[in-house]
XYZ file of C-alpha atoms in Angstrom:
675
model
C 5.232 29.949 -30.370
C 5.192 26.260 -31.080
C 1.968 24.703 -31.830
C 0.160 22.138 -29.657
C 1.260 19.359 -31.895
C 4.833 20.336 -31.822
C 4.792 20.364 -27.939
C 3.289 16.966 -27.891
C 5.879 15.699 -30.463
C 8.526 16.550 -27.956
C 7.110 13.795 -25.684
C 6.975 11.423 -28.636
C 10.618 12.038 -29.592
C 12.004 11.784 -26.128
C 9.949 8.663 -25.488
C 11.100 6.762 -28.680
C 14.751 7.923 -28.355
C 15.070 6.970 -24.648
C 13.540 3.405 -25.434
C 15.795 3.083 -28.414
C 18.870 3.920 -26.392
C 17.920 1.584 -23.517
C 16.938 -1.113 -26.117
C 13.977 -1.781 -23.883
C 10.621 -0.165 -23.014
C 7.313 0.836 -24.276
C 7.199 3.666 -26.869
C 3.698 3.175 -28.286
C 1.420 4.488 -25.373
C 3.528 7.716 -24.828
C 3.267 8.469 -28.517
C -0.447 7.831 -28.501
C -1.248 9.746 -25.431
C 1.151 12.608 -25.989
C -1.554 15.096 -27.310
C -3.893 14.323 -24.183
C -0.988 14.698 -21.784
C 0.099 18.086 -23.438
C -3.433 19.570 -22.893
C -3.727 18.299 -19.317
C -0.345 19.484 -18.158
C -0.222 22.822 -19.937
C -3.906 23.855 -19.527
C -5.143 22.277 -16.294
C -2.619 20.640 -14.053
C -2.140 22.527 -10.806
C 1.462 21.695 -9.791
C 4.916 23.387 -8.985
C 7.842 21.645 -10.497
C 10.225 23.230 -7.910
C 8.053 21.759 -5.041
C 6.839 18.327 -6.061
C 5.382 17.802 -2.483
C 3.335 20.957 -2.352
C 0.226 19.828 -0.470
C -2.464 21.174 -2.744
C -1.084 20.051 -5.985
C -3.191 17.993 -8.433
C -2.232 14.395 -8.395
C -1.271 12.832 -11.679
C -1.184 8.992 -11.822
C 0.052 6.997 -14.746
C -1.832 3.704 -14.074
C -0.725 2.270 -17.365
C 2.843 2.644 -16.067
C 4.622 0.746 -18.798
C 4.252 3.959 -20.714
C 6.408 5.781 -18.029
C 8.521 7.590 -20.675
C 5.463 9.745 -21.203
C 5.604 10.722 -17.464
C 9.395 11.193 -17.480
C 9.106 13.321 -20.591
C 6.381 15.483 -19.057
C 8.439 16.017 -15.855
C 11.541 16.933 -17.802
C 9.890 19.352 -19.974
C 7.792 20.954 -17.284
C 10.902 21.776 -15.282
C 11.262 19.103 -12.565
C 14.609 17.947 -11.441
C 14.803 15.300 -14.106
C 17.662 16.173 -16.492
C 18.321 14.988 -20.011
C 21.027 12.890 -18.700
C 18.301 11.197 -16.661
C 16.251 10.670 -19.671
C 19.185 9.126 -21.438
C 19.662 6.782 -18.474
C 16.197 5.272 -18.922
C 16.004 1.754 -17.510
C 19.629 1.862 -16.257
C 20.906 0.921 -12.839
C 20.059 3.313 -10.019
C 18.713 5.949 -12.495
C 15.803 8.358 -11.707
C 14.020 6.906 -14.774
C 13.329 3.102 -14.027
C 11.430 0.886 -16.275
C 8.152 1.638 -14.482
C 7.289 4.636 -12.285
C 8.649 4.148 -8.787
C 7.681 6.285 -5.887
C 10.723 7.903 -4.414
C 12.931 7.586 -7.378
C 11.635 10.240 -9.491
C 10.504 13.812 -8.386
C 6.837 14.162 -9.391
C 6.041 10.472 -9.512
C 3.256 10.053 -6.979
C 3.039 6.278 -6.791
C 4.671 2.995 -8.106
C 2.737 1.719 -11.082
C 3.055 -1.080 -13.542
C 0.978 -3.813 -12.258
C -2.161 -2.755 -14.222
C -5.099 -1.300 -12.396
C -3.373 -0.494 -9.153
C -2.539 3.139 -10.214
C -6.255 3.635 -10.755
C -6.951 2.171 -7.305
C -4.388 4.394 -5.772
C -6.020 7.401 -7.457
C -9.347 6.463 -5.985
C -7.583 6.437 -2.601
C -6.063 9.789 -3.189
C -9.379 11.183 -4.200
C -11.058 9.699 -1.070
C -8.397 11.340 1.075
C -8.740 14.671 -0.650
C -12.499 14.726 -0.002
C -11.977 13.524 3.617
C -9.411 16.235 4.490
C -11.275 18.929 2.647
C -14.438 18.221 4.719
C -12.451 18.004 8.015
C -10.280 21.073 7.487
C -11.653 23.539 4.889
C -13.708 26.449 6.060
C -15.785 29.025 4.391
C -13.523 31.070 2.052
C -10.517 28.849 2.983
C -10.431 25.873 0.724
C -7.008 24.811 1.663
C -7.485 21.325 0.219
C -8.974 21.782 -3.261
C -7.589 19.958 -6.169
C -8.191 17.094 -8.686
C -6.681 13.664 -9.103
C -6.097 12.668 -12.674
C -5.244 9.111 -13.751
C -4.330 7.777 -17.110
C -5.605 4.277 -17.701
C -5.430 1.842 -20.625
C -7.193 -1.256 -21.771
C -5.134 -3.448 -19.510
C -6.040 -1.505 -16.412
C -9.734 -1.865 -17.277
C -9.420 -5.550 -18.041
C -7.929 -6.156 -14.507
C -10.638 -7.017 -11.959
C -9.347 -4.455 -9.585
C -10.739 -1.765 -11.845
C -14.275 -2.994 -11.223
C -13.690 -3.045 -7.450
C -12.315 0.474 -7.177
C -14.525 2.259 -9.800
C -17.599 0.651 -8.467
C -16.794 2.119 -4.999
C -15.682 5.503 -6.456
C -18.958 5.918 -8.106
C -20.805 5.068 -4.900
C -18.825 7.545 -2.932
C -19.286 10.243 -5.540
C -15.707 11.336 -5.895
C -16.226 14.500 -7.996
C -12.526 15.443 -8.195
C -11.403 12.034 -9.706
C -10.988 12.243 -13.434
C -9.794 9.105 -15.448
C -8.567 9.500 -18.876
C -9.013 6.244 -20.732
C -6.435 5.490 -23.719
C -8.792 3.527 -25.862
C -6.221 2.449 -28.422
C -7.752 -1.120 -28.939
C -4.190 -2.703 -28.546
C -2.654 -4.879 -25.890
C 0.380 -7.035 -26.008
C -1.351 -9.867 -27.883
C -2.816 -7.496 -30.535
C -6.194 -6.001 -31.119
C -8.302 -6.439 -27.915
C -11.571 -7.021 -29.819
C -10.669 -10.691 -29.493
C -10.774 -10.673 -25.673
C -12.136 -7.288 -24.544
C -15.398 -6.090 -26.015
C -16.887 -4.421 -22.917
C -18.847 -1.291 -23.596
C -16.748 0.774 -21.309
C -18.989 3.938 -21.340
C -22.054 1.877 -20.338
C -19.922 0.035 -17.788
C -18.955 3.398 -16.026
C -22.427 4.778 -16.323
C -23.636 1.825 -14.390
C -20.975 2.606 -11.732
C -22.388 6.079 -11.266
C -19.585 7.912 -13.101
C -19.991 10.880 -15.530
C -18.906 9.500 -18.889
C -17.493 11.487 -21.838
C -17.347 9.072 -24.792
C -15.747 9.036 -28.196
C -13.157 11.871 -27.794
C -10.443 12.000 -30.473
C -7.330 11.794 -28.333
C -5.321 13.498 -31.040
C -7.688 16.581 -31.265
C -6.305 19.088 -28.598
C -9.465 21.095 -28.743
C -11.839 18.080 -28.207
C -9.637 16.942 -25.202
C -9.502 20.360 -23.726
C -13.439 20.638 -23.884
C -13.762 17.196 -22.442
C -11.449 18.006 -19.384
C -13.294 21.177 -18.800
C -16.570 19.321 -18.725
C -15.240 16.637 -16.356
C -13.986 19.377 -13.960
C -17.419 21.058 -14.022
C -18.997 17.810 -12.631
C -18.764 17.904 -8.750
C -21.075 14.977 -7.609
C -19.556 12.070 -9.369
C -16.162 10.876 -10.780
C -15.623 11.371 -14.467
C -14.047 9.183 -17.293
C -12.907 10.618 -20.595
C -12.738 7.897 -23.143
C -10.201 8.993 -25.846
C -9.661 7.209 -29.082
C -5.973 7.028 -29.869
C -3.555 5.512 -32.076
C -0.785 3.663 -30.373
C 2.680 4.595 -31.864
C 1.105 7.749 -33.381
C 3.634 9.146 -35.970
C 4.847 5.728 -36.994
C 4.695 4.332 -40.486
C 1.272 2.757 -41.486
C 2.668 -0.696 -40.879
C 3.615 0.067 -37.293
C 1.166 2.726 -36.066
C -1.921 1.325 -34.409
C -0.323 -2.214 -33.868
C 1.096 -4.123 -31.082
C 4.513 -3.822 -32.756
C 4.998 -0.449 -31.032
C 3.823 -1.500 -27.631
C 6.711 -3.010 -25.890
C 9.792 -2.863 -27.954
C 12.189 -0.322 -29.434
C 11.023 0.954 -32.851
C 14.469 0.527 -34.538
C 16.556 3.143 -36.233
C 14.780 2.980 -39.528
C 11.255 3.376 -38.112
C 12.477 6.172 -35.921
C 13.786 8.076 -38.935
C 10.221 7.724 -40.609
C 8.683 9.027 -37.357
C 10.899 12.074 -37.446
C 9.867 12.708 -41.031
C 6.161 12.017 -40.453
C 6.059 14.448 -37.436
C 8.215 17.027 -38.996
C 10.744 16.668 -36.082
C 14.167 17.253 -37.613
C 16.142 17.333 -34.411
C 18.853 14.853 -33.312
C 17.994 12.325 -30.589
C 17.567 13.997 -27.197
C 17.661 17.433 -28.666
C 14.583 19.735 -27.708
C 14.678 23.315 -29.154
C 14.683 26.290 -26.836
C 11.284 27.520 -27.677
C 9.726 24.210 -26.999
C 11.395 24.110 -23.687
C 10.079 27.675 -22.910
C 6.511 26.810 -23.904
C 6.544 23.757 -21.570
C 8.352 25.315 -18.611
C 5.765 25.414 -15.641
C 8.171 26.616 -12.994
C 6.917 30.263 -12.995
C 3.300 29.415 -13.224
C 3.726 26.665 -10.608
C 5.458 29.039 -8.189
C 2.674 31.619 -8.577
C -0.058 29.009 -7.864
C 1.667 27.753 -4.740
C 2.301 31.282 -3.589
C -1.376 32.060 -3.804
C -2.054 28.954 -1.881
C 0.585 29.866 0.737
C -1.098 33.264 1.248
C -4.377 31.490 1.726
C -2.945 29.132 4.213
C -1.261 31.999 6.158
C -4.543 33.744 6.557
C -6.094 30.304 7.465
C -3.594 29.830 10.257
C -4.313 33.313 11.709
C -8.129 32.675 11.748
C -8.017 28.990 12.692
C -4.686 28.430 14.569
C -5.660 25.228 16.128
C -6.901 23.631 12.829
C -3.859 24.683 11.068
C -1.590 23.281 13.804
C -3.503 19.904 13.597
C -3.387 20.070 9.747
C 0.363 20.565 9.786
C 0.932 17.831 12.262
C -0.988 15.237 10.230
C 0.543 16.225 6.902
C 4.064 16.038 8.459
C 3.071 12.549 9.733
C 3.961 13.425 13.332
C 2.140 11.543 16.154
C 0.454 13.417 18.983
C 2.673 14.580 21.791
C 1.371 12.229 24.385
C 1.248 9.255 22.086
C 3.844 7.101 24.012
C 2.234 7.924 27.236
C -1.323 7.141 26.354
C -0.442 3.945 24.488
C 1.586 2.614 27.418
C -1.391 3.303 29.595
C -3.518 0.880 27.513
C -0.809 -1.782 27.271
C -0.414 -1.758 31.078
C -4.142 -1.909 31.582
C -4.396 -4.951 29.341
C -1.619 -6.649 31.158
C -3.289 -5.910 34.673
C -6.833 -7.145 33.557
C -5.507 -10.642 32.660
C -8.444 -11.382 30.339
C -8.939 -14.478 28.291
C -9.900 -12.910 24.980
C -9.603 -13.279 21.243
C -6.973 -11.070 19.820
C -9.505 -9.696 17.322
C -11.495 -8.469 20.309
C -8.371 -7.082 21.863
C -7.705 -5.279 18.566
C -11.223 -3.782 18.851
C -10.673 -2.529 22.337
C -7.232 -1.140 21.233
C -8.879 0.715 18.283
C -11.462 2.160 20.705
C -8.582 3.675 22.749
C -6.148 4.585 19.930
C -8.854 6.246 17.850
C -9.364 8.829 20.574
C -5.755 9.878 20.351
C -5.369 9.727 16.625
C -8.061 11.612 14.491
C -6.202 10.713 11.461
C -7.024 6.950 11.891
C -9.231 5.909 8.966
C -10.267 2.213 8.755
C -12.529 -0.108 7.218
C -13.292 -3.805 6.267
C -14.075 -5.781 3.187
C -17.588 -6.523 4.283
C -16.444 -8.371 7.521
C -16.754 -5.548 10.173
C -18.640 -7.732 12.644
C -15.858 -10.415 12.186
C -12.712 -8.332 11.842
C -13.945 -5.877 14.523
C -12.305 -2.995 12.855
C -14.774 -0.236 13.799
C -14.913 1.661 17.015
C -17.362 3.413 19.353
C -19.327 6.453 17.669
C -17.142 6.305 14.503
C -18.798 7.965 11.637
C -19.059 6.119 8.185
C -17.334 7.642 5.166
C -20.024 8.243 2.534
C -20.742 10.518 -0.423
C -22.627 12.774 2.044
C -20.123 12.420 4.923
C -16.567 12.030 3.462
C -15.312 13.373 6.776
C -16.230 9.905 8.305
C -13.345 7.641 9.391
C -14.912 4.204 8.747
C -15.114 2.847 5.258
C -17.336 -0.016 4.145
C -15.309 -1.400 1.272
C -17.674 -4.220 0.350
C -16.233 -7.464 -0.855
C -13.221 -5.808 -2.549
C -10.133 -7.063 -0.725
C -7.698 -6.169 -3.537
C -9.334 -2.895 -4.253
C -9.410 -2.025 -0.492
C -5.633 -2.782 -0.120
C -4.555 -0.711 -3.167
C -6.944 2.184 -2.035
C -5.026 2.037 1.441
C -1.929 2.639 -0.660
C -3.242 5.695 -2.223
C -4.449 7.131 1.077
C -1.130 6.419 2.598
C 0.655 8.138 -0.260
C -1.535 11.151 -0.003
C -0.728 11.658 3.712
C -2.707 13.197 6.543
C -4.376 9.826 7.417
C -3.184 6.537 8.907
C -5.360 3.956 6.794
C -6.099 0.323 7.649
C -8.312 -2.231 6.284
C -9.569 -5.620 7.386
C -10.376 -9.028 5.963
C -9.746 -12.717 6.857
C -6.018 -13.777 6.680
C -6.781 -16.403 3.940
C -8.086 -13.587 1.700
C -4.786 -11.731 1.821
C -4.227 -13.851 -1.300
C -6.692 -11.667 -3.104
C -4.843 -8.464 -2.070
C -1.308 -9.781 -2.366
C -0.030 -7.561 -5.139
C -1.188 -4.417 -3.474
C 0.457 -5.633 -0.132
C 3.715 -6.094 -2.150
C 3.497 -2.608 -3.562
C 2.924 -1.183 -0.156
C 6.134 -2.746 0.889
C 7.986 -1.687 -2.302
C 6.912 1.992 -1.636
C 7.372 1.663 2.125
C 3.987 3.163 2.818
C 2.191 3.144 6.122
C -0.797 0.946 5.240
C -2.026 -1.387 7.902
C -3.549 -4.662 6.866
C -5.659 -6.231 9.563
C -6.170 -10.003 9.071
C -8.299 -11.853 11.470
C -9.207 -15.465 11.647
C -5.551 -16.147 11.535
C -5.299 -19.998 11.764
C -7.058 -23.285 11.877
C -8.481 -21.862 15.109
C -11.370 -20.397 13.110
C -12.658 -24.070 12.971
C -15.852 -25.146 11.141
C -15.411 -23.041 7.979
C -12.750 -25.517 6.978
C -9.578 -25.374 4.804
C -10.908 -22.771 2.287
C -10.854 -20.302 5.050
C -7.981 -21.666 7.291
C -4.755 -19.818 6.468
C -1.784 -22.230 6.365
C 0.857 -20.618 4.127
C -0.233 -17.062 4.539
C 1.865 -15.830 7.445
C 5.103 -17.469 6.383
C 4.694 -16.158 2.826
C 3.817 -12.605 3.930
C 7.001 -12.640 6.144
C 9.072 -13.063 3.114
C 8.088 -9.694 1.565
C 10.846 -7.202 2.169
C 9.900 -4.030 4.175
C 6.815 -5.562 5.354
C 6.325 -5.993 9.139
C 4.274 -8.754 10.499
C 2.758 -9.112 13.913
C 0.862 -12.225 15.337
C 0.113 -11.370 18.944
C -0.764 -13.991 21.729
C -2.903 -11.931 24.020
C -4.427 -8.325 24.634
C -1.069 -6.786 25.757
C 0.925 -8.120 22.676
C -2.090 -6.742 20.492
C -1.860 -3.267 21.855
C 1.991 -3.317 21.304
C 1.406 -4.625 17.736
C -0.985 -1.805 16.863
C 1.394 0.759 18.302
C 4.336 -0.691 16.282
C 2.254 -0.612 13.069
C 1.299 2.988 13.527
C 4.909 4.012 14.302
C 6.492 2.034 11.495
C 7.597 3.723 8.203
C 6.287 1.056 6.129
C 3.252 -1.431 5.899
C 2.353 -3.905 8.589
C 0.189 -6.948 8.692
C -1.658 -7.602 11.977
C -2.776 -11.184 12.402
C -5.540 -11.743 14.919
C -7.368 -14.866 16.217
C -11.002 -15.672 16.088
C -10.835 -17.892 19.275
C -10.160 -16.616 22.856
C -6.541 -16.734 23.977
C -5.416 -16.750 27.561
C -3.604 -13.820 29.207
C 0.178 -14.327 29.654
C 1.985 -13.171 32.857
C 4.739 -10.645 32.573
C 6.772 -8.299 34.726
C 7.542 -4.786 33.705
C 10.722 -5.715 31.850
C 8.997 -8.513 30.023
C 6.057 -6.329 29.128
C 8.516 -3.639 27.655
C 10.312 -6.242 25.667
C 7.214 -7.148 23.660
C 8.175 -4.225 21.322
C 11.324 -5.953 20.386
C 9.352 -8.558 18.428
C 10.596 -11.540 20.445
C 11.373 -12.005 24.024
C 11.585 -14.434 26.978
C 8.171 -14.813 28.237
C 8.824 -17.264 30.972
C 12.155 -18.881 31.938
C 13.547 -21.621 34.250
C 15.981 -21.586 37.143
C 19.464 -22.001 35.792
C 20.382 -22.742 32.103
C 17.655 -24.074 29.909
C 17.759 -27.544 28.436
C 15.241 -26.506 25.833
C 13.729 -23.366 24.211
C 10.107 -23.283 23.013
C 9.381 -20.396 20.347
C 5.762 -19.683 19.539
C 3.443 -17.029 18.122
C -0.235 -16.146 18.607
C -2.518 -18.780 19.711
C 0.391 -21.373 20.025
C 2.061 -19.398 22.720
C -0.392 -20.806 25.289
C 0.398 -24.366 24.085
C 4.056 -23.658 24.674
C 3.535 -22.342 28.218
C 1.331 -25.284 29.176
C 3.917 -27.648 27.615
C 6.719 -25.904 29.520
C 4.909 -26.590 32.780
C 4.615 -30.259 32.117
C 8.238 -30.523 30.999
C 9.437 -28.757 34.108
C 7.584 -31.267 36.212
C 9.648 -34.039 34.665
C 12.903 -32.185 35.219
C 13.570 -30.472 31.793
C 14.382 -26.710 32.107
C 12.440 -24.800 29.580
C 12.481 -21.329 28.340
C 9.410 -20.000 26.424
C 10.063 -17.361 23.815
C 7.163 -15.383 22.420
C 7.942 -14.052 19.084
C 5.074 -12.044 17.766
C 7.168 -10.390 15.058
C 10.035 -12.128 13.550
C 11.149 -9.163 11.413
C 11.181 -6.765 14.426
C 13.154 -9.378 16.382
C 15.763 -9.780 13.737
C 16.075 -6.033 13.518
C 17.373 -5.987 17.158
C 21.060 -5.925 17.980
C 22.940 -9.233 18.063
C 23.544 -9.183 21.754
C 19.820 -8.972 22.603
C 18.970 -11.786 19.994
C 21.644 -13.988 21.607
C 20.396 -13.299 25.147
C 16.855 -14.511 24.012
C 18.222 -17.381 21.851
C 21.710 -18.376 23.208
C 23.674 -20.113 20.397
C 24.792 -22.890 22.764
C 21.224 -23.982 23.481
C 20.504 -25.920 20.336
C 17.489 -27.851 21.548
C 14.753 -25.555 20.200
C 11.235 -26.151 19.062
C 9.210 -23.536 17.087
C 5.470 -23.883 17.257
C 3.126 -22.151 14.889
C -0.156 -23.111 13.100
C 1.345 -22.488 9.732
C 3.851 -23.852 7.147
C 6.971 -24.824 9.068
C 9.845 -23.894 6.663
C 10.451 -20.239 7.934
C 11.119 -21.335 11.382
C 14.309 -23.253 10.712
C 16.419 -20.113 10.814
C 15.470 -20.000 14.605
C 15.701 -23.557 15.625
C 18.846 -24.545 13.472
C 19.663 -28.017 12.186
C 19.371 -29.571 15.644
C 15.954 -28.119 16.329
C 12.359 -29.053 15.445
C 9.340 -27.234 13.998
C 5.826 -28.191 15.003
C 3.695 -26.513 12.163
C 1.124 -27.424 9.572
C 2.392 -28.543 6.126
C -0.945 -29.536 4.905
C -4.451 -28.035 4.646
C -6.820 -27.945 7.600
C -10.249 -29.439 8.136
C -13.828 -28.549 8.856
C -14.510 -29.185 12.495
C -14.638 -27.318 15.830
C -11.309 -25.505 16.497
C -10.135 -27.958 19.245
C -10.637 -31.039 16.956
C -8.805 -29.357 14.074
C -5.792 -28.511 16.398
C -5.672 -32.115 17.405
C -6.048 -33.498 13.847
C -3.119 -31.214 12.887
C -0.880 -32.237 15.647
C -0.924 -28.933 17.594
C -1.363 -30.144 21.087
C 0.325 -29.813 24.339
C 0.902 -33.520 24.398
C 2.744 -33.549 21.081
C 4.928 -30.669 22.083
C 5.794 -32.467 25.261
C 6.616 -35.681 23.337
C 8.793 -33.839 20.775
C 10.425 -31.821 23.548
C 11.360 -34.991 25.591
C 12.712 -36.666 22.485
C 14.655 -33.617 21.613
C 16.090 -33.245 24.984
C 17.379 -36.836 24.924
C 18.914 -36.268 21.486
C 20.610 -33.061 22.666
C 22.043 -34.968 25.780
C 23.418 -37.687 23.456
C 24.931 -35.131 21.069
C 26.590 -33.315 23.888
C 27.951 -36.598 25.203
C 29.438 -37.494 21.958
C 31.034 -34.055 21.530
C 32.715 -34.512 24.957
């Protein structure tokens, strides 16, 4: 039977050989954490390589994702569908072993990591969801949700500010099944971290309310095993195990423990020395049969899952309704009457004809949808009263009440957003979080990763324009909506009234990916629609009002500017200009429609077009073309009442009318010249 060090050396060899073959990668961390990983995976991890999506598996997150060859080696050795050819194709085009772990590319990879600290935040979200679902669905003698979330973190993860945000919250929430293993190797890209990172990490985590296990020799398997057992025994707080390791363990004295092993291949000469130092005489990408046999977790994993399945079968017999609801939520199916009940609210909003802020309309929508969706879990980054992200009688998520559906994230926009990703990845919940649109900048990289992973995280951004008024340019978003629209896979809705708001929420809940919902602070007037127009909201862009005969001009607007467009259209019609008003709450949804529909809304032969939005103008030229105009804001706002700021920025009915009249004249001249 191979010894523990020999099993760990298989990770080291595969990692350095794959990086060398790719001529790219990070061998040092996998070589340093191999002993820790071997103990965790062989002695503690609850998983089934033949069923990577088994619901009650332990979650393993590699937050220091640059060391992904550690994870790939573990998956390969344990028996996942990751072959030696996949290991050899490390960092190659369309391989299952990309340069950082990517959700969906590799069986057994729970989340996309690489941007440091976000894997840790995802792990907090997963642990929060585990506690939430366990409290909702577990019954005496039926712990159908009962597992740990393990996360490897490095110095870089703990230097990133997001680590403070999420670890502070995790301590407050008492996430007893979250265990972080800190690779304290004292090295980052620039060298020894003592020049820029001298935090007392154990004291820091004690202050957060974590259980701290300091000064563990990460190359001593017995010490690691004892520390993990201790961490698992603590049920009322998360744990961090601080492991001292040597980056590039096994390398020559000149290389081991230095930044030289961090992010570059070791080179053939050094790899030969490592093989000698580790007593690993095998050729590159060769693992002896006895080591494979010792690593193979397929039989053990199948047995663990089988026992759980027997438990769940008994649970289903005793609690059939709970089991049915659990299965529905974990399969991400919406309730049977979802379409009917959401249509009801949309039609009610249209009939009420209220002048209302879309943030308030969102609040009303949440009160309705939350009654249909018990899986809705929301929160705000300390702006509940402004974002209006709670709903009637919702219970707060806390250490004592993890079954609660409302989360007070505190002033932690980035942490909140990355936690949402972890919750979405876990499943069984539909998570959302709110802040002001301008503060989406704080959360930007988590929003990007949600899009990269196509996860159903809903980002609620209120105070969506200069319409917030007196708070001034620091709080007035200008470039935010256009820049968010540029992120692939991310859907964005900016509704103009209550009916569009309800449709936007429904679209976000149904979308297989992340959505940004942008809502106004100020009241917006109701827009008249017939049944067909109301149905067309869901298509992202539609003809809100039209003229008799062929239009001379098309006005396109979103959000609060739709009412400016409709008012301008009335004035233009009085002067004989035939105007079509197009409301386009979601450009990405509109562009996903068939070409015939797009052409019906925006006929190619009507080139006189004006797009109106209280934001940077560049993105709208794809809709107005080279003969159209964009009335936007290509400067920062000002501190004043909203009506004064709109006037100062040139977003008025009078300006739209003037630009439209001028454009109509130019269009007539152009047509005459063409004739």
